[in-house]
Coordinates of C-alpha atoms and ligand atoms in Angstrom, one line a residue:
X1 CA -250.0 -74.9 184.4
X2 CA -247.5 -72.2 183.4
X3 CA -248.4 -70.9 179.7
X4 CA -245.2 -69.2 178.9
X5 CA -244.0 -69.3 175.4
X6 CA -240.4 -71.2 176.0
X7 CA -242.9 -74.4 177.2
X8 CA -242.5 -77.4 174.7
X9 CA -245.5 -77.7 172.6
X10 CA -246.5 -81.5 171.2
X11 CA -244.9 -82.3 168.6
X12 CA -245.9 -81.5 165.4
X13 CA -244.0 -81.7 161.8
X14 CA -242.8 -78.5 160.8
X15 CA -244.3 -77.2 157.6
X16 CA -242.6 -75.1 155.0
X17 CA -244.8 -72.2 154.7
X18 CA -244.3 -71.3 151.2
X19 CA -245.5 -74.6 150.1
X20 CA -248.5 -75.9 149.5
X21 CA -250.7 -72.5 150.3
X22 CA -254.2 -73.5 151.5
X23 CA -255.2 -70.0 151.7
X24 CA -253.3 -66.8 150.8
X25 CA -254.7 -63.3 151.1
X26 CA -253.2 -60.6 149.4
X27 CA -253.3 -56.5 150.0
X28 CA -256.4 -57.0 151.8
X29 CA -258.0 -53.5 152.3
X30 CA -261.2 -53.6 153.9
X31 CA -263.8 -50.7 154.9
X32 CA -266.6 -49.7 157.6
X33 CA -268.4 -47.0 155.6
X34 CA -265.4 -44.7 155.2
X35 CA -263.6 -46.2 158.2
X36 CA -260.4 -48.6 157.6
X37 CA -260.3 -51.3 158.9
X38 CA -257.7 -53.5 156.8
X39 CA -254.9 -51.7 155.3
X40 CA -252.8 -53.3 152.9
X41 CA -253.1 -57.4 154.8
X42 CA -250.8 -59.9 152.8
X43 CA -250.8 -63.6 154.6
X44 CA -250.9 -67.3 153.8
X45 CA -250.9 -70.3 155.5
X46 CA -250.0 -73.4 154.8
X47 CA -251.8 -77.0 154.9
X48 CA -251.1 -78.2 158.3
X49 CA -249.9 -75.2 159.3
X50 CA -251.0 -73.5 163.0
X51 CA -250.9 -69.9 162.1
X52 CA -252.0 -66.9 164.5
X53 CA -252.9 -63.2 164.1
X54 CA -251.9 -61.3 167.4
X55 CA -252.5 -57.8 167.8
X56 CA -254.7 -55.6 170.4
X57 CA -258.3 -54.8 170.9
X58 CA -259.6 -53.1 167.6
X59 CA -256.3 -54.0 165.8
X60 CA -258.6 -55.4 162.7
X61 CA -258.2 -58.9 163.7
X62 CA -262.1 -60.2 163.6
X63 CA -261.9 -58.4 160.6
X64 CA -259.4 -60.3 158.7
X65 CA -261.2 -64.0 159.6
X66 CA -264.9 -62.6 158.9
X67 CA -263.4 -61.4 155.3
X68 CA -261.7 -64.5 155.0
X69 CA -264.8 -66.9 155.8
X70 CA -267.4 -64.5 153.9
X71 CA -269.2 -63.2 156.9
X72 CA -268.2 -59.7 157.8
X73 CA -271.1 -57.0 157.5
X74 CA -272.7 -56.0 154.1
X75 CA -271.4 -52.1 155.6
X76 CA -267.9 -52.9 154.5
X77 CA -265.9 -52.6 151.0
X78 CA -263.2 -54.8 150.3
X79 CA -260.3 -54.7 147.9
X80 CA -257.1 -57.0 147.4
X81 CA -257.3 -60.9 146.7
X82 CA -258.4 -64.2 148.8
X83 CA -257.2 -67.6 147.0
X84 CA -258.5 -71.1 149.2
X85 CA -257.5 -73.9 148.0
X86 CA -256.3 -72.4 144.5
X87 CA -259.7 -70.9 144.2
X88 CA -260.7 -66.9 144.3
X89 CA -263.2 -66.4 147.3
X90 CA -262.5 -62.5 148.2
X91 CA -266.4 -62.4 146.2
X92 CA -267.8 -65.6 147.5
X93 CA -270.5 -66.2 150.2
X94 CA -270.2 -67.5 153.2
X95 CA -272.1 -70.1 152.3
X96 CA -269.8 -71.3 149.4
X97 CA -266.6 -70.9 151.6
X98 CA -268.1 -73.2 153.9
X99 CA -268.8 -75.8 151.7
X100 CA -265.1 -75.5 150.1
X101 CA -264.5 -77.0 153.9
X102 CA -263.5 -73.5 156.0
X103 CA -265.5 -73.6 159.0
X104 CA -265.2 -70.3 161.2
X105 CA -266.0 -70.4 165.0
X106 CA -266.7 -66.8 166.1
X107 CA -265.6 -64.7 169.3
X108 CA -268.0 -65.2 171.9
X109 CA -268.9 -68.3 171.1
X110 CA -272.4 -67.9 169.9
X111 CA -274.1 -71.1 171.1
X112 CA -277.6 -71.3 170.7
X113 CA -278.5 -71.4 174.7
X114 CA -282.3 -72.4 174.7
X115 CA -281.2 -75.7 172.1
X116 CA -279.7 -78.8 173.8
X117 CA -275.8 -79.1 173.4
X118 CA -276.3 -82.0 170.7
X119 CA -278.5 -79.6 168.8
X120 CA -275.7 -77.3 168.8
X121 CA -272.9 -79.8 167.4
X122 CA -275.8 -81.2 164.3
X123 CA -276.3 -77.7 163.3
X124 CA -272.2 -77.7 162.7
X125 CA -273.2 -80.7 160.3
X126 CA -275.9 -79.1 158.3
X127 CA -274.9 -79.2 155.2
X128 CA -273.8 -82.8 155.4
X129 CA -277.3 -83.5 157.5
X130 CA -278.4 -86.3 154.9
X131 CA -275.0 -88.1 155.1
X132 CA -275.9 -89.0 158.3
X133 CA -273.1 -92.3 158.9
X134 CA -270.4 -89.8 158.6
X135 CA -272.1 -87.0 160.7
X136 CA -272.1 -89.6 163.9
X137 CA -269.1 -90.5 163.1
X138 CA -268.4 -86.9 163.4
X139 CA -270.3 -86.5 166.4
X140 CA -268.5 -89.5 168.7
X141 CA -265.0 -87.9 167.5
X142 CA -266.4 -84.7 169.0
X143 CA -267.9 -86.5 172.6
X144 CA -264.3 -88.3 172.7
X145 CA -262.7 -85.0 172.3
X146 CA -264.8 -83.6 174.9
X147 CA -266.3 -85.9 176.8
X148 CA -268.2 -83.0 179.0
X149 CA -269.9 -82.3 176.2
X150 CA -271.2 -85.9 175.7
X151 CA -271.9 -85.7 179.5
X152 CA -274.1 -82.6 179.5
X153 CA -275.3 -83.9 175.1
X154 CA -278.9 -83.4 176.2
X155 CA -279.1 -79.8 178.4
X156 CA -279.6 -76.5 177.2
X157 CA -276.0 -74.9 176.0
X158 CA -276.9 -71.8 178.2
X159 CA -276.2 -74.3 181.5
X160 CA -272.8 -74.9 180.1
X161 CA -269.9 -73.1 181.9
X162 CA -268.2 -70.4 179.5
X163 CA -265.2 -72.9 178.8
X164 CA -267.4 -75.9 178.5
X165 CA -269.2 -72.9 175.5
X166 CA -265.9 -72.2 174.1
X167 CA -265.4 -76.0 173.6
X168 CA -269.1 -76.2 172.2
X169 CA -268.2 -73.9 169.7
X170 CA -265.1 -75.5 168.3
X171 CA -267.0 -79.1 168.6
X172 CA -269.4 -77.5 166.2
X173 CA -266.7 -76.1 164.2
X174 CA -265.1 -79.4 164.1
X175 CA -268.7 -81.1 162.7
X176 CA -268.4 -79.6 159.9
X177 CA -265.4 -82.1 158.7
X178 CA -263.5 -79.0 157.8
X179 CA -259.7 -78.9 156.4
X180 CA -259.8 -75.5 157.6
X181 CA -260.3 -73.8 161.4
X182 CA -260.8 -70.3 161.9
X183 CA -260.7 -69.1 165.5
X184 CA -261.8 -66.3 166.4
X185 CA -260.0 -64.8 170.0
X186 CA -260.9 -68.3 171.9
X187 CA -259.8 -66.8 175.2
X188 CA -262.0 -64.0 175.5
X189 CA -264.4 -64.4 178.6
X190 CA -262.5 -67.3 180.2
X191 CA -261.0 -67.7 183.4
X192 CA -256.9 -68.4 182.9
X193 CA -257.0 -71.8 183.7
X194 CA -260.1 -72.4 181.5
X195 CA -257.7 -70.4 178.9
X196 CA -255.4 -72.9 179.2
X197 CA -257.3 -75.7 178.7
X198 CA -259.3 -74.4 175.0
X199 CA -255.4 -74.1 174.0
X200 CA -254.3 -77.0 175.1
X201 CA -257.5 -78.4 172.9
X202 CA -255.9 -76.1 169.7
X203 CA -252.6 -77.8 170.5
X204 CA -254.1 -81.0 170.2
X205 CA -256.0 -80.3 167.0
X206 CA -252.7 -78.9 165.3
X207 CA -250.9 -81.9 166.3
X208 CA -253.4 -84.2 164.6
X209 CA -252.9 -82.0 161.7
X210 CA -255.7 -79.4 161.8
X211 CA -254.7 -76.3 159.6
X212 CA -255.6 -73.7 161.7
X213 CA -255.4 -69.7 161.6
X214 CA -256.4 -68.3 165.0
X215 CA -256.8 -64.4 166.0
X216 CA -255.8 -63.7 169.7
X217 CA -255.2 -61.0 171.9
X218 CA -253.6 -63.2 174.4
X219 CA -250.4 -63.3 172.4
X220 CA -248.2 -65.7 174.9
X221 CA -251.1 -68.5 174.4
X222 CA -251.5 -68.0 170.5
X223 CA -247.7 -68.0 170.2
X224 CA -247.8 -71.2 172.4
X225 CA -249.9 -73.2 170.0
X226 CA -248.8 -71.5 166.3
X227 CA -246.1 -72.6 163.9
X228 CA -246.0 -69.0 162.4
X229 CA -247.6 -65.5 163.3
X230 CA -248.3 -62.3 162.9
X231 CA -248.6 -59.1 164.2
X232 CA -251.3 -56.8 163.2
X233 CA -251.7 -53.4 164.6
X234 CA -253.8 -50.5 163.3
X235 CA -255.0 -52.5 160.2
X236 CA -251.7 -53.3 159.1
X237 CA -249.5 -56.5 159.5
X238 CA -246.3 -54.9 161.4
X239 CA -244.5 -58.0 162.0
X240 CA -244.5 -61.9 161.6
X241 CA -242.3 -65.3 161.5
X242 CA -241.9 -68.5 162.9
X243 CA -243.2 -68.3 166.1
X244 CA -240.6 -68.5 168.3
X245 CA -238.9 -65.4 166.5
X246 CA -242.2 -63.5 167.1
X247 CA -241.7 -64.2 170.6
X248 CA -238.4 -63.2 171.3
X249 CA -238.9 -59.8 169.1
X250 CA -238.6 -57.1 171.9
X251 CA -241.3 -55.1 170.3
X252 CA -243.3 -58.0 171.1
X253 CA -242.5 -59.2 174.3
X254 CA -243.1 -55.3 175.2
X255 CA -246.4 -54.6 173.8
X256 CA -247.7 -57.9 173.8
X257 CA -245.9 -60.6 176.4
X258 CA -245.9 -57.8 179.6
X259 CA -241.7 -58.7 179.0
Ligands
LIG1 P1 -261.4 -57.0 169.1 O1 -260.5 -57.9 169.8 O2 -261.9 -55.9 170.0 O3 -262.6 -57.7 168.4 P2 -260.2 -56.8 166.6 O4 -258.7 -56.7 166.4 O5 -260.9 -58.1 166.3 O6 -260.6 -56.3 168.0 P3 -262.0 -55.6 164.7 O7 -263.2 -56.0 165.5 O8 -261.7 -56.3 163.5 O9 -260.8 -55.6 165.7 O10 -262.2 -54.0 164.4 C1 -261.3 -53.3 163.6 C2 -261.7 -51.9 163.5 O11 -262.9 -51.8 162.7 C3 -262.0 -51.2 164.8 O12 -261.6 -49.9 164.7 C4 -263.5 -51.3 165.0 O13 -264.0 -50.3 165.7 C5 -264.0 -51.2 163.5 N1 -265.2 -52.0 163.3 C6 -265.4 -53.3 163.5 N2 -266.7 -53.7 163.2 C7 -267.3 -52.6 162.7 C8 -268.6 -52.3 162.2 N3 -269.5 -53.3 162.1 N4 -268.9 -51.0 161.8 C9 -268.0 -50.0 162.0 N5 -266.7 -50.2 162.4 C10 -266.4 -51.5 162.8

């Protein structure tokens, strides 16, 4: 299918970004040691919003989701302010992010390869392991999503194919019952058409209503699927706006779109 970022995406309400700010990140400066990584990031999105981070390899953009969900390395320092849901997390754990409902699904997937795909989706539902009613709930939602994933529910995750991982991922993102997604460059490692198809999942998501930020080098796809983006180069946000602006900004289409 042609992925170019003048194709209609399914409809989906648009959302004012300045209301109703489910997370908003302020002057974000983060550090490796004495490296920057993060200089100066100001974002938000809003609830229901699709909202993607473009920018190229080293850019800072793992970064900015790993300091949002709580994750990144104990090596870095961090300044400037993380609200979620009206509450300061910049100094919260993972853990506690997690349970305010953000669930963050990592580049390179990270499936456990040895454990059966079902094993993989439950341990999305960990926390919520004793509600069990809602966590099969849960888990059909996820096998009528992806219904190779209910084909292959009891082989190892390593047999899956690197899309059929990808989707493995976000189906154990999704078991957490979170109100919001963070994607970490779902493209990398995939085939194009394989590409097309995890986006074409993200689109679907959004237009249910998923609030979403997603990091991706492969700008034409993340402008594709997003309401609003940004550019961030060098550890700096250099650009942003409703997405269709993004795309049609020259700088963009030259450094990112191959235009
Ligand atoms: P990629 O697409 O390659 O993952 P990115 O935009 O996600 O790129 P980051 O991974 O956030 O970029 O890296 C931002 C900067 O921080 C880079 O210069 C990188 O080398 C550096 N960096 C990332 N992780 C560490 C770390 N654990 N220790 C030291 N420096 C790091």
């Amino acid at each position: 299918m042609s992925v170019g970022v003048r194709q209609p995406r399914p409809l989906k309400p648009m959302t004012n970004g300045n209301k109703d700010k489910l997370l908003q990140v302020e002057d974000l400066r983060v550090y490796y040691g004495a490296a920057r990584a993060l200089d100066g990031v100001s974002f938000h999105v809003a609830k229901g919003e699709v909202v993607a981070i473009i920018g190229s390899n080293g850019a800072g953009k793992s970064t900015t989701l790993k300091t949002v969900s709580g994750v990144a390395e104990l090596l870095k320092t961090v300044s400037g302010s993380i609200t979620f849901a009206g509450e300061r997390i910049e100094k919260k754990s993972s853990h506690h992010v997690a349970r305010m409902g953000m669930a963050h699904v990592p580049e390179g997937r990270r499936v456990f390869a040895g454990s059966s795909v079902e094993d993989n989706l439950l341990l999305g539902a960990y926390r919520r392991r004793h509600d069990r009613g809602a966590v099969s709930a849960d888990l059909e939602r996820v096998y009528g999503r992806f219904p190779v994933l209910r084909e292959r529910r009891s082989k190892p995750a390593g047999y899956l194919s690197g899309g059929e991982q990808q989707m493995l991922a976000i189906g154990r993102g999704l078991m957490a019952s979170p109100r919001f997604l963070l994607l970490d460059e779902p493209s990398l490692g995939l085939a194009p058409l394989l590409v097309s198809e995890v986006f074409d999942i993200i689109a679907e998501l959004a237009a249910e209503g998923t609030t979403i930020l997603l990091v991706e080098q492969l700008a034409h796809q993340a402008l594709r699927v997003a309401d609003r983006a940004y550019v961030l180069e060098a550890g700096t946000i250099s650009g942003g706006g409703d997405a269709g602006s993004v795309a049609a900004d020259p700088h963009v289409r030259e450094a990112y779109l191959g235009a």
